[in-house]
XYZ file of N, CA and C in Angstrom:
873
model
N 0.851 -1.183 0.000
C 0.000 0.000 0.000
C 0.888 1.234 0.000
N 0.529 2.231 -0.812
C 1.304 3.459 -0.795
C 0.381 4.665 -0.896
N 0.861 5.777 -0.364
C 0.079 7.005 -0.307
C 0.906 8.142 -0.877
N 0.268 8.955 -1.696
C 0.937 10.081 -2.328
C 0.284 11.365 -1.829
N 1.066 12.228 -1.183
C 0.563 13.503 -0.673
C 1.499 14.611 -1.123
N 1.222 15.186 -2.221
C 1.920 16.338 -2.794
C 3.439 16.225 -2.801
N 4.075 16.390 -1.623
C 5.535 16.464 -1.566
C 6.204 15.174 -1.118
N 5.442 14.126 -0.842
C 6.082 12.887 -0.417
C 5.249 11.667 -0.795
N 5.925 10.535 -0.855
C 5.285 9.241 -1.085
C 5.588 8.361 0.116
N 4.579 7.692 0.638
C 4.773 6.732 1.710
C 4.354 5.356 1.215
N 5.245 4.380 1.387
C 4.985 3.011 0.960
C 4.978 2.116 2.191
N 3.906 1.361 2.385
C 3.776 0.450 3.525
C 3.753 -0.993 3.037
N 4.550 -1.846 3.676
C 4.562 -3.277 3.387
C 4.153 -4.027 4.647
N 3.097 -4.815 4.562
C 2.647 -5.635 5.686
C 3.217 -7.038 5.550
N 3.962 -7.477 6.560
C 4.631 -8.774 6.532
C 3.861 -9.753 7.407
N 3.315 -10.780 6.803
C 2.541 -11.786 7.535
C 3.387 -13.033 7.739
N 4.234 -12.998 8.738
C 5.124 -14.125 9.034
C 5.066 -14.408 10.530
N 4.408 -15.494 10.891
C 4.225 -15.827 12.304
C 5.526 -16.220 12.991
N 6.542 -16.559 12.205
C 7.821 -16.981 12.794
C 8.719 -15.796 13.121
N 8.278 -14.590 12.704
C 9.055 -13.360 12.921
C 10.395 -13.365 12.187
N 10.556 -14.263 11.225
C 11.787 -14.290 10.424
C 11.587 -13.398 9.204
N 11.513 -12.108 9.471
C 11.219 -11.159 8.414
C 12.410 -11.009 7.465
N 12.127 -10.747 6.197
C 13.220 -10.595 5.231
C 13.952 -9.272 5.425
N 15.130 -9.196 4.845
C 15.877 -7.949 4.790
C 15.260 -7.114 3.671
N 14.846 -5.898 3.983
C 14.112 -5.070 3.024
C 14.902 -3.799 2.746
N 15.093 -3.503 1.466
C 15.856 -2.321 1.082
C 15.478 -1.913 -0.334
N 15.862 -0.713 -0.721
C 15.621 -0.230 -2.072
C 16.621 -0.861 -3.032
N 16.174 -1.128 -4.234
C 17.039 -1.779 -5.217
C 18.322 -0.973 -5.422
N 19.449 -1.673 -5.392
C 20.794 -1.102 -5.556
C 21.241 -0.252 -4.366
N 20.469 -0.251 -3.272
C 20.840 0.553 -2.108
C 20.949 -0.293 -0.844
N 21.331 -1.537 -0.978
C 21.518 -2.374 0.198
C 22.702 -1.837 1.011
N 22.511 -1.728 2.319
C 23.523 -1.206 3.249
C 23.826 0.274 3.031
N 23.012 0.965 2.243
C 23.202 2.407 2.059
C 22.889 3.106 3.381
N 23.822 3.891 3.935
C 23.691 4.376 5.311
C 22.752 5.560 5.515
N 22.178 6.135 4.467
C 21.283 7.283 4.632
C 19.954 6.815 5.226
N 19.593 7.324 6.400
C 18.417 6.839 7.127
C 17.118 7.079 6.367
N 17.039 8.185 5.625
C 15.810 8.495 4.889
C 15.511 7.473 3.798
N 16.502 6.656 3.457
C 16.319 5.650 2.410
C 16.168 4.244 2.980
N 16.104 4.134 4.288
C 15.986 2.831 4.933
C 14.549 2.583 5.373
N 14.183 1.301 5.448
C 12.832 0.933 5.868
C 12.622 1.251 7.345
N 11.445 1.767 7.661
C 11.062 2.057 9.043
C 10.322 0.842 9.598
N 10.769 0.313 10.728
C 10.174 -0.885 11.315
C 9.069 -0.505 12.296
N 7.872 -1.058 12.064
C 6.717 -0.835 12.938
C 5.986 -2.161 13.103
N 6.431 -2.989 14.053
C 5.825 -4.312 14.224
C 6.074 -5.175 13.002
N 4.991 -5.685 12.411
C 5.136 -6.494 11.198
C 4.983 -5.650 9.938
N 5.143 -4.354 10.080
C 5.046 -3.446 8.937
C 6.394 -2.786 8.694
N 6.725 -2.626 7.410
C 7.918 -1.888 7.003
C 7.468 -0.751 6.089
N 7.972 0.444 6.358
C 7.523 1.618 5.615
C 8.702 2.397 5.054
N 8.469 3.018 3.903
C 9.409 3.962 3.312
C 8.675 5.284 3.109
N 9.385 6.367 3.346
C 8.817 7.699 3.107
C 9.824 8.493 2.277
N 9.386 8.983 1.120
C 10.281 9.657 0.183
C 9.859 11.113 0.005
N 10.810 12.006 0.189
C 10.597 13.430 -0.049
C 10.778 13.695 -1.540
N 9.708 14.099 -2.226
C 9.776 14.277 -3.675
C 10.581 15.506 -4.076
N 10.820 16.416 -3.146
C 11.678 17.555 -3.465
C 13.139 17.120 -3.582
N 13.465 15.971 -2.986
C 14.816 15.407 -3.071
C 14.712 13.942 -3.494
N 13.949 13.690 -4.555
C 13.684 12.305 -4.962
C 14.942 11.573 -5.397
N 15.971 12.323 -5.825
C 17.220 11.685 -6.240
C 17.916 10.978 -5.082
N 17.699 11.462 -3.872
C 18.461 10.971 -2.719
C 18.351 9.461 -2.561
N 17.161 8.921 -2.790
C 16.946 7.486 -2.597
C 16.745 6.744 -3.911
N 17.133 7.363 -5.004
C 17.139 6.645 -6.275
C 15.822 6.552 -7.000
N 14.819 7.359 -6.639
C 13.565 7.337 -7.378
C 13.776 7.877 -8.787
N 13.002 7.376 -9.720
C 13.009 7.872 -11.091
C 11.769 8.728 -11.310
N 11.957 9.868 -11.958
C 10.853 10.779 -12.263
C 10.640 10.799 -13.769
N 9.418 10.510 -14.194
C 9.076 10.481 -15.612
C 7.960 11.481 -15.875
N 8.213 12.439 -16.759
C 7.204 13.448 -17.096
C 6.762 13.260 -18.539
N 5.470 12.996 -18.720
C 4.892 12.860 -20.055
C 4.602 14.259 -20.581
N 5.346 14.686 -21.589
C 5.214 16.043 -22.110
C 3.974 16.216 -22.964
N 3.311 15.118 -23.332
C 2.102 15.194 -24.151
C 0.844 15.295 -23.293
N 0.848 14.659 -22.127
C -0.336 14.652 -21.264
C -0.168 15.481 -19.997
N 1.071 15.815 -19.641
C 1.323 16.552 -18.409
C 1.405 15.687 -17.168
N 1.307 14.363 -17.327
C 1.375 13.454 -16.189
C 2.822 13.253 -15.742
N 3.039 13.241 -14.432
C 4.354 12.981 -13.849
C 4.276 11.731 -12.988
N 5.227 10.822 -13.169
C 5.238 9.559 -12.438
C 6.564 9.388 -11.713
N 6.508 8.963 -10.458
C 7.690 8.584 -9.685
C 7.628 7.077 -9.458
N 8.770 6.396 -9.615
C 8.745 4.951 -9.389
C 10.096 4.440 -8.903
N 10.053 3.252 -8.276
C 11.249 2.586 -7.749
C 10.876 1.132 -7.469
N 11.852 0.350 -7.044
C 11.595 -1.040 -6.669
C 12.185 -1.320 -5.293
N 11.436 -2.095 -4.507
C 11.865 -2.520 -3.176
C 12.221 -3.997 -3.234
N 13.326 -4.361 -2.594
C 13.794 -5.750 -2.586
C 13.492 -6.377 -1.232
N 12.899 -7.562 -1.248
C 12.698 -8.366 -0.047
C 13.651 -9.549 -0.129
N 14.656 -9.549 0.720
C 15.724 -10.556 0.706
C 15.443 -11.590 1.796
N 15.007 -12.783 1.396
C 14.628 -13.808 2.372
C 15.831 -14.649 2.787
N 15.682 -15.336 3.925
C 16.791 -16.098 4.494
C 17.091 -17.374 3.708
N 16.171 -17.811 2.851
C 16.412 -19.002 2.031
C 17.039 -18.637 0.689
N 17.678 -17.466 0.651
C 18.392 -16.991 -0.542
C 17.470 -16.717 -1.723
N 16.206 -16.413 -1.457
C 15.285 -15.995 -2.510
C 14.975 -14.513 -2.340
N 14.597 -13.885 -3.441
C 14.288 -12.463 -3.421
C 12.916 -12.208 -4.043
N 12.280 -11.175 -3.549
C 11.007 -10.719 -4.106
C 11.118 -9.223 -4.362
N 10.581 -8.783 -5.499
C 10.653 -7.371 -5.857
C 9.255 -6.754 -5.818
N 9.168 -5.588 -5.202
C 7.905 -4.848 -5.145
C 8.095 -3.540 -5.906
N 7.372 -3.409 -7.007
C 7.449 -2.190 -7.824
C 6.333 -1.243 -7.390
N 6.666 0.015 -7.180
C 5.626 0.991 -6.849
C 5.794 2.233 -7.712
N 4.687 2.888 -7.991
C 4.722 4.132 -8.745
C 3.547 5.009 -8.339
N 3.742 6.291 -8.434
C 2.694 7.269 -8.153
C 2.664 8.278 -9.292
N 1.457 8.552 -9.793
C 1.286 9.452 -10.929
C 0.344 10.586 -10.552
N 0.689 11.787 -10.964
C -0.199 12.924 -10.735
C -0.104 13.876 -11.916
N -1.086 14.753 -12.009
C -1.102 15.757 -13.068
C -1.137 17.131 -12.430
N -0.235 17.989 -12.846
C -0.170 19.332 -12.284
C -1.427 20.113 -12.646
N -1.868 20.965 -11.716
C -3.045 21.785 -11.977
C -2.738 22.789 -13.076
N -3.684 23.000 -13.998
C -3.433 23.944 -15.094
C -3.333 25.378 -14.593
N -2.508 26.152 -15.255
C -2.385 27.559 -14.913
C -3.606 28.325 -15.430
N -3.923 29.441 -14.761
C -5.057 30.243 -15.185
C -4.806 30.823 -16.570
N -5.841 30.794 -17.393
C -5.702 31.361 -18.724
C -7.037 31.946 -19.159
N -6.993 32.825 -20.125
C -8.185 33.495 -20.622
C -8.508 32.970 -22.013
N -9.798 32.803 -22.275
C -10.264 32.333 -23.574
C -10.858 33.515 -24.332
N -10.403 33.727 -25.546
C -10.895 34.807 -26.391
C -11.613 34.201 -27.578
N -12.838 34.607 -27.797
C -13.624 34.085 -28.912
C -13.180 34.743 -30.208
N -12.939 33.903 -31.219
C -12.514 34.417 -32.522
C -13.428 33.849 -33.598
N -13.911 34.681 -34.480
C -14.765 34.252 -35.586
C -13.885 33.977 -36.799
N -13.614 32.685 -37.033
C -12.727 32.305 -38.131
C -13.491 31.891 -39.376
N -14.781 31.588 -39.235
C -15.579 31.115 -40.366
C -16.447 32.248 -40.910
N -16.693 32.252 -42.209
C -17.547 33.298 -42.804
C -18.994 33.173 -42.331
N -19.745 34.276 -42.443
C -21.129 34.299 -41.967
C -22.018 33.328 -42.723
N -21.714 33.064 -43.994
C -22.563 32.193 -44.809
C -22.108 30.732 -44.791
N -21.198 30.367 -43.834
C -20.709 28.986 -43.771
C -21.816 28.055 -43.283
N -21.985 26.913 -43.993
C -22.975 25.903 -43.631
C -22.265 24.564 -43.507
N -22.391 23.927 -42.357
C -21.746 22.636 -42.128
C -22.589 21.510 -42.693
N -21.934 20.516 -43.307
C -22.653 19.360 -43.830
C -23.347 18.616 -42.705
N -24.608 18.262 -42.933
C -25.358 17.535 -41.916
C -25.072 16.045 -41.947
N -24.738 15.522 -43.112
C -24.491 14.088 -43.260
C -23.024 13.844 -43.585
N -22.400 12.945 -42.862
C -21.032 12.545 -43.177
C -20.877 11.078 -42.820
N -19.933 10.437 -43.448
C -19.721 9.000 -43.269
C -18.419 8.759 -42.512
N -18.505 8.045 -41.388
C -17.337 7.661 -40.600
C -16.962 6.237 -40.987
N -15.845 6.084 -41.672
C -15.486 4.774 -42.225
C -14.765 3.880 -41.235
N -13.942 4.455 -40.375
C -13.152 3.611 -39.483
C -12.616 4.436 -38.318
N -12.387 3.780 -37.202
C -11.800 4.415 -36.025
C -10.660 3.549 -35.519
N -9.501 4.149 -35.320
C -8.329 3.422 -34.848
C -7.752 4.144 -33.639
N -7.678 3.446 -32.531
C -7.126 4.008 -31.306
C -5.998 3.110 -30.818
N -4.812 3.675 -30.644
C -3.670 2.936 -30.128
C -2.978 3.767 -29.056
N -2.394 3.094 -28.101
C -1.696 3.773 -27.010
C -0.315 3.170 -26.831
N 0.700 4.033 -26.890
C 2.074 3.557 -26.726
C 2.331 3.235 -25.259
N 3.214 2.293 -24.977
C 3.509 1.940 -23.581
C 4.272 3.050 -22.872
N 4.162 3.065 -21.561
C 4.944 3.999 -20.748
C 6.401 3.546 -20.774
N 7.324 4.391 -21.235
C 8.721 3.950 -21.327
C 9.369 3.798 -19.962
N 10.208 2.795 -19.840
C 11.012 2.602 -18.639
C 12.480 2.710 -19.033
N 13.222 3.501 -18.285
C 14.634 3.739 -18.589
C 15.485 3.195 -17.451
N 16.549 2.516 -17.807
C 17.461 1.934 -16.821
C 18.851 2.521 -17.020
N 19.450 2.990 -15.943
C 20.832 3.470 -15.974
C 21.646 2.592 -15.037
N 22.715 1.999 -15.557
C 23.540 1.122 -14.732
C 25.009 1.256 -15.116
N 25.871 0.863 -14.193
C 27.318 0.934 -14.392
C 27.866 -0.478 -14.485
N 28.788 -0.692 -15.425
C 29.345 -2.024 -15.641
C 30.866 -2.003 -15.544
N 31.397 -3.121 -15.057
C 32.841 -3.367 -15.043
C 33.078 -4.721 -15.688
N 33.894 -4.752 -16.734
C 34.150 -6.002 -17.468
C 32.845 -6.671 -17.889
N 31.897 -5.833 -18.357
C 30.601 -6.300 -18.858
C 29.701 -6.877 -17.773
N 30.064 -6.698 -16.497
C 29.234 -7.147 -15.384
C 28.667 -5.922 -14.665
N 27.392 -5.993 -14.291
C 26.744 -4.874 -13.621
C 27.336 -4.673 -12.228
N 27.690 -3.447 -11.910
C 28.211 -3.111 -10.591
C 27.031 -2.897 -9.654
N 26.899 -3.737 -8.646
C 25.807 -3.635 -7.686
C 26.271 -2.899 -6.439
N 25.319 -2.639 -5.536
C 25.647 -1.927 -4.305
C 26.537 -2.716 -3.375
N 26.689 -4.023 -3.631
C 27.514 -4.859 -2.760
C 28.992 -4.835 -3.147
N 29.317 -4.172 -4.243
C 30.684 -4.182 -4.747
C 31.287 -2.788 -4.657
N 32.462 -2.688 -4.070
C 33.171 -1.421 -3.965
C 34.234 -1.340 -5.053
N 34.261 -0.222 -5.761
C 35.184 -0.013 -6.873
C 36.343 0.872 -6.423
N 37.536 0.578 -6.914
C 38.730 1.363 -6.601
C 38.861 2.510 -7.601
N 39.301 3.671 -7.124
C 39.509 4.828 -7.995
C 40.406 4.470 -9.176
N 40.027 4.940 -10.354
C 40.802 4.678 -11.556
C 40.356 3.457 -12.333
N 39.425 2.679 -11.793
C 38.945 1.478 -12.481
C 38.174 1.862 -13.743
N 38.492 1.279 -14.911
C 37.722 1.554 -16.134
C 36.295 1.022 -16.003
N 35.318 1.875 -16.288
C 33.912 1.513 -16.151
C 33.123 1.961 -17.378
N 31.924 1.436 -17.491
C 30.997 1.818 -18.550
C 29.678 2.232 -17.914
N 29.105 3.325 -18.406
C 27.752 3.694 -17.998
C 26.810 3.400 -19.155
N 25.734 2.698 -18.833
C 24.782 2.257 -19.848
C 23.399 2.813 -19.528
N 22.749 3.397 -20.519
C 21.376 3.881 -20.392
C 20.564 3.237 -21.505
N 19.461 2.604 -21.141
C 18.677 1.897 -22.152
C 17.198 1.912 -21.804
N 16.388 1.700 -22.832
C 14.950 1.541 -22.674
C 14.618 0.076 -22.462
N 13.473 -0.182 -21.806
C 13.029 -1.567 -21.725
C 12.628 -2.060 -23.112
N 12.585 -3.366 -23.291
C 12.434 -3.966 -24.619
C 11.186 -3.476 -25.340
N 10.072 -3.401 -24.647
C 8.822 -2.986 -25.287
C 8.885 -1.544 -25.773
N 9.466 -0.666 -24.968
C 9.537 0.753 -25.320
C 10.554 1.027 -26.417
N 11.604 0.216 -26.497
C 12.684 0.460 -27.455
C 12.218 0.339 -28.902
N 11.080 -0.299 -29.131
C 10.550 -0.441 -30.489
C 9.814 0.816 -30.946
N 9.536 1.719 -30.015
C 8.705 2.877 -30.318
C 9.435 4.197 -30.112
N 10.280 4.246 -29.087
C 10.879 5.513 -28.691
C 12.364 5.581 -29.029
N 12.852 6.813 -29.096
C 14.275 7.082 -29.181
C 14.772 7.624 -27.850
N 16.077 7.603 -27.665
C 16.660 7.907 -26.359
C 17.862 8.824 -26.524
N 17.973 9.796 -25.629
C 19.120 10.705 -25.670
C 19.443 11.197 -24.262
N 20.709 11.094 -23.879
C 21.160 11.633 -22.591
C 21.462 13.113 -22.776
N 20.707 13.956 -22.105
C 20.835 15.388 -22.297
C 21.732 16.048 -21.256
N 21.667 15.545 -20.004
C 22.369 16.198 -18.900
C 22.794 15.135 -17.897
N 23.997 15.272 -17.362
C 24.485 14.335 -16.351
C 25.269 15.106 -15.308
N 24.896 14.886 -14.065
C 25.538 15.552 -12.935
C 26.045 14.499 -11.963
N 27.168 14.774 -11.338
C 27.724 13.846 -10.360
C 27.851 14.575 -9.028
N 27.552 13.858 -7.940
C 27.621 14.468 -6.620
C 28.096 13.479 -5.578
N 28.320 13.984 -4.375
C 28.813 13.141 -3.279
C 27.696 12.772 -2.313
N 26.426 12.926 -2.746
C 25.208 12.681 -1.964
C 25.029 13.709 -0.856
N 25.930 14.684 -0.756
C 25.793 15.741 0.243
C 25.405 17.035 -0.471
N 26.313 17.967 -0.611
C 25.995 19.236 -1.258
C 26.889 19.533 -2.454
N 27.901 18.727 -2.686
C 28.845 18.981 -3.763
C 28.364 18.310 -5.045
N 28.147 19.100 -6.102
C 27.677 18.578 -7.377
C 28.482 19.196 -8.510
N 28.762 18.402 -9.535
C 29.475 18.885 -10.707
C 28.785 18.364 -11.963
N 28.694 19.217 -12.985
C 28.112 18.827 -14.265
C 29.185 18.180 -15.125
N 28.910 16.992 -15.649
C 29.885 16.317 -16.512
C 29.337 16.081 -17.918
N 28.038 16.330 -18.123
C 27.439 16.228 -19.456
C 26.403 17.330 -19.576
N 26.524 18.169 -20.610
C 25.599 19.285 -20.789
C 25.129 19.332 -22.234
N 23.812 19.398 -22.415
C 23.211 19.419 -23.750
C 23.709 18.261 -24.602
N 23.885 17.118 -23.972
C 24.273 15.910 -24.691
C 25.761 15.733 -24.899
N 26.577 16.716 -24.507
C 28.020 16.653 -24.758
C 28.799 16.671 -23.438
N 29.891 15.930 -23.413
C 30.717 15.869 -22.214
C 31.405 17.205 -21.965
N 31.526 17.566 -20.703
C 32.228 18.787 -20.322
C 33.730 18.550 -20.305
N 34.142 17.355 -19.885
C 35.554 16.993 -19.808
C 35.730 15.583 -20.362
N 36.170 15.446 -21.626
C 36.300 14.110 -22.227
C 37.337 13.231 -21.541
N 38.255 13.824 -20.773
C 39.235 13.016 -20.043
C 38.606 12.377 -18.804
N 37.543 12.991 -18.307
C 36.849 12.457 -17.139
C 35.724 11.510 -17.536
N 34.980 11.891 -18.600
C 33.792 11.134 -18.985
C 33.567 11.311 -20.483
N 33.456 10.201 -21.221
C 33.253 10.248 -22.665
C 31.830 10.667 -23.022
N 31.640 11.030 -24.304
C 30.289 11.213 -24.827
C 29.576 9.867 -24.901
N 28.256 9.893 -24.821
C 27.483 8.671 -24.995
C 27.444 8.305 -26.476
N 27.720 7.038 -26.758
C 27.671 6.522 -28.122
C 26.578 5.477 -28.246
N 26.126 5.271 -29.463
C 25.079 4.300 -29.745
C 25.692 2.936 -30.024
N 25.253 1.904 -29.321
C 25.766 0.554 -29.522
C 24.914 -0.194 -30.540
N 25.393 -1.368 -30.946
C 24.633 -2.195 -31.877
C 23.315 -2.660 -31.265
N 23.290 -2.768 -29.945
C 22.066 -3.172 -29.249
C 21.154 -1.992 -28.939
N 21.519 -0.812 -29.480
C 20.721 0.402 -29.339
C 20.676 0.908 -27.899
N 21.774 0.701 -27.162
C 21.939 1.294 -25.843
C 22.809 2.534 -25.987
N 22.710 3.432 -25.022
C 23.653 4.532 -24.924
C 24.758 4.119 -23.969
N 26.009 4.288 -24.399
C 27.140 3.788 -23.627
C 28.236 4.843 -23.581
N 28.798 5.065 -22.390
C 29.893 6.019 -22.219
C 30.968 5.404 -21.334
N 32.230 5.633 -21.689
C 33.353 5.128 -20.907
C 33.813 6.192 -19.912
N 34.254 5.745 -18.747
C 34.857 6.646 -17.767
C 35.655 5.818 -16.767
N 36.445 6.503 -15.961
C 37.196 5.841 -14.893
C 36.626 6.262 -13.542
N 36.573 5.311 -12.629
C 35.989 5.581 -11.314
C 36.738 6.712 -10.612
N 35.986 7.583 -9.978
C 36.565 8.679 -9.204
C 35.667 8.914 -7.996
N 36.166 9.674 -7.044
C 35.403 9.942 -5.830
C 35.717 11.331 -5.302
N 34.880 11.779 -4.375
C 35.109 13.035 -3.684
C 35.826 12.749 -2.361
N 36.606 13.709 -1.852
C 37.408 13.448 -0.646
C 36.587 13.099 0.590
N 35.373 13.654 0.711
C 34.625 13.509 1.961
C 33.562 12.424 1.921
N 33.516 11.607 0.886
C 32.497 10.558 0.813
C 32.971 9.438 -0.093
N 32.596 8.212 0.243
C 32.933 7.073 -0.609
C 31.836 6.791 -1.623
N 30.711 7.514 -1.529
C 29.604 7.317 -2.463
C 29.595 8.411 -3.518
N 29.409 8.009 -4.759
C 29.290 8.930 -5.883
C 27.935 8.676 -6.536
N 27.147 9.728 -6.677
C 25.824 9.586 -7.280
C 25.791 10.289 -8.629
N 25.344 9.560 -9.656
C 25.179 10.112 -10.994
C 23.699 10.403 -11.214
N 23.382 11.640 -11.600
C 22.001 12.042 -11.840
C 21.866 12.497 -13.288
N 20.974 11.874 -14.010
C 20.851 12.113 -15.447
C 19.480 12.659 -15.808
N 19.457 13.485 -16.841
C 18.217 13.929 -17.471
C 18.209 13.355 -18.882
N 17.194 12.564 -19.181
C 17.141 11.818 -20.437
C 15.901 12.208 -21.222
N 16.069 12.445 -22.513
C 14.945 12.729 -23.400
C 14.437 11.435 -24.016
N 13.118 11.296 -24.066
C 12.478 10.179 -24.750
C 11.663 10.766 -25.895
N 11.979 10.369 -27.112
C 11.312 10.906 -28.293
C 10.580 9.800 -29.041
N 9.530 10.184 -29.746
C 8.862 9.239 -30.626
C 9.770 8.966 -31.814
N 10.096 7.721 -32.011
C 10.925 7.277 -33.130
C 12.404 7.529 -32.890
N 12.847 8.779 -32.874
C 14.270 9.082 -32.739
C 14.464 10.484 -32.192
N 15.453 10.653 -31.330
C 15.806 11.976 -30.825
C 16.830 12.630 -31.749
N 16.776 13.947 -31.808
C 17.730 14.697 -32.617
C 19.118 14.610 -31.988
N 20.126 14.111 -32.700
C 21.476 14.031 -32.130
C 22.091 15.419 -31.957
N 23.099 15.500 -31.112
C 23.780 16.758 -30.827
C 25.180 16.744 -31.427
N 25.546 17.826 -32.100
C 26.896 17.967 -32.631
C 27.738 18.683 -31.586
N 28.706 17.989 -31.007
C 29.517 18.557 -29.930
C 30.677 19.369 -30.491
N 31.241 20.231 -29.659
C 32.290 21.144 -30.106
C 33.571 20.429 -30.494
N 33.783 19.210 -29.981
C 34.998 18.470 -30.319
C 34.851 17.670 -31.610
N 33.753 17.899 -32.329
C 33.542 17.213 -33.600
C 32.781 15.916 -33.497
N 32.575 15.409 -32.279
C 31.828 14.174 -32.102
C 30.329 14.448 -32.100
N 29.572 13.431 -32.471
C 28.117 13.511 -32.448
C 27.591 12.659 -31.315
N 26.816 13.279 -30.418
C 26.190 12.540 -29.324
C 24.832 12.064 -29.814
N 24.768 10.790 -30.135
C 23.570 10.268 -30.776
C 22.447 10.038 -29.788
N 21.244 10.029 -30.351
C 20.080 9.595 -29.606
C 20.064 8.092 -29.657
N 19.189 7.502 -30.545
C 19.145 6.054 -30.591
C 19.305 5.597 -32.032
N 18.252 5.166 -32.688
C 18.410 4.607 -34.022
C 18.345 5.684 -35.095
N 18.971 5.442 -36.223
C 18.987 6.397 -37.314
C 17.787 6.150 -38.232
N 16.922 7.138 -38.333
C 15.792 7.052 -39.240
C 15.623 8.399 -39.922
N 14.887 8.418 -41.002
C 14.761 9.642 -41.777
C 13.919 10.698 -41.063
N 12.841 10.244 -40.432
C 11.894 11.174 -39.856
C 12.138 11.356 -38.365
N 12.196 12.589 -37.916
C 12.372 12.879 -36.503
C 11.023 13.226 -35.890
N 10.771 12.744 -34.688
C 9.508 12.984 -34.003
C 9.750 13.827 -32.750
N 8.724 14.477 -32.232
C 8.912 15.356 -31.073
C 9.230 14.589 -29.803
N 9.779 15.334 -28.837
C 10.084 14.746 -27.539
C 8.789 14.404 -26.823
N 8.718 13.194 -26.267
C 7.493 12.723 -25.623
C 7.609 12.690 -24.103
N 8.786 12.322 -23.585
C 8.983 12.201 -22.141
C 10.297 12.855 -21.740
N 10.334 13.277 -20.492
C 11.577 13.735 -19.874
C 11.776 12.908 -18.610
N 12.889 12.193 -18.542
C 13.150 11.267 -17.447
C 14.313 11.780 -16.601
N 14.124 11.787 -15.294
C 15.205 12.098 -14.356
C 15.479 10.849 -13.535
N 16.683 10.322 -13.651
C 17.030 9.092 -12.942
C 18.462 9.168 -12.438
N 18.840 8.216 -11.605
C 20.181 8.261 -11.024
C 20.640 6.870 -10.645
N 21.931 6.766 -10.418
C 22.510 5.521 -9.927
C 23.647 5.859 -8.974
N 23.949 4.922 -8.096
C 24.921 5.159 -7.031
C 26.112 4.225 -7.190
N 27.296 4.750 -6.933
C 28.522 3.969 -7.033
C 29.358 4.201 -5.781
N 29.846 3.122 -5.184
C 30.734 3.249 -4.023
C 32.173 3.076 -4.493
N 32.992 4.077 -4.212
C 34.377 4.104 -4.689
C 35.306 4.328 -3.504
N 36.420 3.623 -3.489
C 37.426 3.841 -2.446
C 38.774 4.121 -3.099
N 39.631 4.833 -2.374
C 40.983 5.082 -2.857
C 41.781 3.792 -2.809
N 42.819 3.728 -3.591
C 43.652 2.523 -3.615
C 44.324 2.272 -2.271
N 44.453 3.312 -1.448
C 45.098 3.156 -0.135
C 44.103 2.801 0.961
N 42.776 2.853 0.624
C 41.761 2.536 1.627
C 41.697 1.044 1.859
N 41.152 0.665 3.007
C 40.878 -0.735 3.263
C 39.442 -0.872 3.741
N 38.974 -2.095 3.818
C 37.571 -2.342 4.141
C 37.191 -1.873 5.530
N 38.166 -1.720 6.414
C 37.856 -1.315 7.775
C 37.820 0.194 7.935
N 38.073 0.907 6.847
C 38.150 2.363 6.940
C 37.312 3.017 5.853
N 36.095 2.537 5.662
C 35.213 3.109 4.656
C 34.599 4.405 5.163
N 34.420 5.326 4.257
C 33.809 6.594 4.611
C 32.356 6.573 4.170
N 31.519 7.198 4.924
C 30.105 7.281 4.589
C 29.678 8.736 4.623
N 28.669 9.055 3.796
C 28.231 10.456 3.771
C 27.521 10.827 5.057
C-alpha cells in the first residue's frame, strides 16, 4: 500500500510471518546504504518507506514526465531478501497531473457568416492505439558485469555507464542523454554532461550508440574526498521514433538512438540516477567513509 501527498510518497509493506523471520528489506541497488531516509522504518510487522519528492534523487527514485499529457510519475523497486536466498521485488509508482495555470479564452470568428456545415457525413473507421509507458534503466558495468551496491570499486577502475529503454519501449521511442551531474550525496555537485556533450572528455566520454541500441559512455571511477559514495544524476529525453542528435564542439556527435529519416517530437523527460561506491587505492575495508 502506498500514499501520495503532494511532496512525499509513503509506501507500507505488511509482513505476515508468524515466525518473525522477516526478510531484509531495502531499495534496489541501495543495500547497506547508510542514509536513514532511504531505509525501511520498522513498525511491528510493517515496514515503511517515506520519500521526499523535493529530493527524490536521494533514494534513487526515477521521475518520468509525459510532455504530451502533463502526467508525472515517480517509481522505484523494493527488494525483499529472504533467508532461504530468494528475493522478491515490489514495484511501486505514483502518478499525478499538475493543476493547469489560469488562462483566458478569447472568442474568434474564423468562419464566414454564410458557412454551412454538412449535416451528413460518413465515418469509415476508427483506430485508437496507445504507446507503452517507457522505462529507462541506468547502470554501471565493469568487465561487462553490472556493478551492484555490494561491490566497492577502486579509484581509476575503467567503467561503462549504460542507459537503455526496456524492450517494449525500445521499439517505439528514441533515447538521448541530455544532462548528467555527479555528486557526493551531500551538497557537492558537478556537471559532466551538458546538452548531450561531455564537459571533460578526459573524465567522462560522450554517450555513443551501440549495436544493441543502448547509450554507452566510458569513464574511470573517481570519488570526492569527503564521501565514498558517488551519485550520478541524469536527465534523459524520450522521443517518438528518434531523438535529434547533438553535434559537440569536439567534432563528435552525441547520438540519440536509431537512425531514421523522420524525426519525431520529444514525448517524455526522465530524471534518474545511480549510485557507485568508490574507495581510494590506499583505503581498506575497515576504513570506509560514509556520507
